[in-house]
Amino acid sequence: MKILAAKKILKVNDQLAAENRAKLDAAGVFGVNLVGSPGAGKTTLLEAIFAQFKDRLRMAVIEGDIAGTIDAQRMETIGVPVLQINTEGACHLDASMIGSAIGEMDLKALDLLVVENVGNLVCTAGYDLGERLRIIVLSTSEGDDKAIKYPAIFQGSDALFITKMDLAPYLNFDVARITADMKRLAPHAPIFLVSAQTGDGIAEAAQWLAEKIRSKKSSMD
Ligand code: MG
Ligand code: ZN
């Protein structure tokens, strides 16, 4: 019985996610669901990528956190409009939360909406939010074995951003190992090696994302 209930919740979520996607498409907004563990460097990565997009794309962020507004404050500091969702204990965002959030936003004024999900490699995998791309962020400090241990979240992602590459030499992080795992789990997904500290790889990653947004837009015109 519990399995049926869980399936029903996910089915409702999928319907709401499809509505969110339709709403974003109609307004010409490209949605990104950014997932990864606590401390993977999701917010820092966003700051670095947004710096590349400044004056070129109109961006906004939805920050999902169990509590607090620390990441949202960081977005305000760099001048990116932000809406905070506090899940009050829930360990992931779902499509109904995103539906409420986008109802509060002026979508016509945006090109890109990034949802920074709650830091969690487990149940975020099961909840489509209505995004066009899901990007998983993995830091070198978490270890190169995570795709084997949490396959679902890697499998369903459209790109892998490996952060804190400047620390890789000290952590025995094996890029070849995770690359091989990704080839098996998500062969279509590109892998970007980045460091927000040194700036390495940031321009390439931003370029790839900008190209995705541009090709989506031109397919809608
Ligand atoms: Mg964050
Ligand atoms: Zn959860």
PDB file of N, CA and C in Angstrom, residues 14 24 29 37 47 58 92 131 159 166 177 182 207:
ATOM      1  N   ASP A  14       4.713  14.637 -11.409  1.00  0.00           N
ATOM      2  CA  ASP A  14       5.043  14.687 -12.840  1.00  0.00           C
ATOM      3  C   ASP A  14       4.073  15.569 -13.606  1.00  0.00           C
ATOM      4  N   LEU A  24       6.923  27.886 -18.244  1.00  0.00           N
ATOM      5  CA  LEU A  24       8.246  28.468 -18.488  1.00  0.00           C
ATOM      6  C   LEU A  24       8.501  28.599 -19.990  1.00  0.00           C
ATOM      7  N   VAL A  29      11.344  31.084 -20.806  1.00  0.00           N
ATOM      8  CA  VAL A  29      12.305  30.964 -19.702  1.00  0.00           C
ATOM      9  C   VAL A  29      12.888  29.554 -19.692  1.00  0.00           C
ATOM     10  N   SER A  37      25.217  17.548  -3.309  1.00  0.00           N
ATOM     11  CA  SER A  37      25.278  17.438  -1.851  1.00  0.00           C
ATOM     12  C   SER A  37      25.425  18.806  -1.186  1.00  0.00           C
ATOM     13  N   GLU A  47      27.424  31.712  -8.621  1.00  0.00           N
ATOM     14  CA  GLU A  47      28.019  33.060  -8.597  1.00  0.00           C
ATOM     15  C   GLU A  47      29.015  33.210  -9.746  1.00  0.00           C
ATOM     16  N   ARG A  58      18.969  37.535 -18.700  1.00  0.00           N
ATOM     17  CA  ARG A  58      18.191  37.969 -17.530  1.00  0.00           C
ATOM     18  C   ARG A  58      17.905  36.742 -16.678  1.00  0.00           C
ATOM     19  N   HIS A  92      13.891  17.769  -0.194  1.00  0.00           N
ATOM     20  CA  HIS A  92      13.939  18.026  -1.632  1.00  0.00           C
ATOM     21  C   HIS A  92      12.853  19.049  -1.967  1.00  0.00           C
ATOM     22  N   GLU A 131      12.010  21.496 -15.116  1.00  0.00           N
ATOM     23  CA  GLU A 131      13.204  22.093 -15.718  1.00  0.00           C
ATOM     24  C   GLU A 131      13.448  21.547 -17.123  1.00  0.00           C
ATOM     25  N   ALA A 159      24.148  17.026 -17.271  1.00  0.00           N
ATOM     26  CA  ALA A 159      25.560  17.426 -17.247  1.00  0.00           C
ATOM     27  C   ALA A 159      26.082  17.219 -15.834  1.00  0.00           C
ATOM     28  N   ASP A 166      40.724  22.517  -8.059  1.00  0.00           N
ATOM     29  CA  ASP A 166      42.024  22.946  -7.521  1.00  0.00           C
ATOM     30  C   ASP A 166      42.464  22.056  -6.353  1.00  0.00           C
ATOM     31  N   ARG A 177      37.869   7.799 -13.302  1.00  0.00           N
ATOM     32  CA  ARG A 177      36.910   6.866 -12.719  1.00  0.00           C
ATOM     33  C   ARG A 177      35.487   7.384 -12.825  1.00  0.00           C
ATOM     34  N   MET A 182      30.079   7.892 -15.470  1.00  0.00           N
ATOM     35  CA  MET A 182      29.090   8.743 -16.155  1.00  0.00           C
ATOM     36  C   MET A 182      28.802   8.241 -17.563  1.00  0.00           C
ATOM     37  N   GLN A 207      29.612  28.803 -21.281  1.00  0.00           N
ATOM     38  CA  GLN A 207      29.420  28.809 -22.730  1.00  0.00           C
ATOM     39  C   GLN A 207      28.470  27.687 -23.161  1.00  0.00           C
TER      40      GLN A 207
END
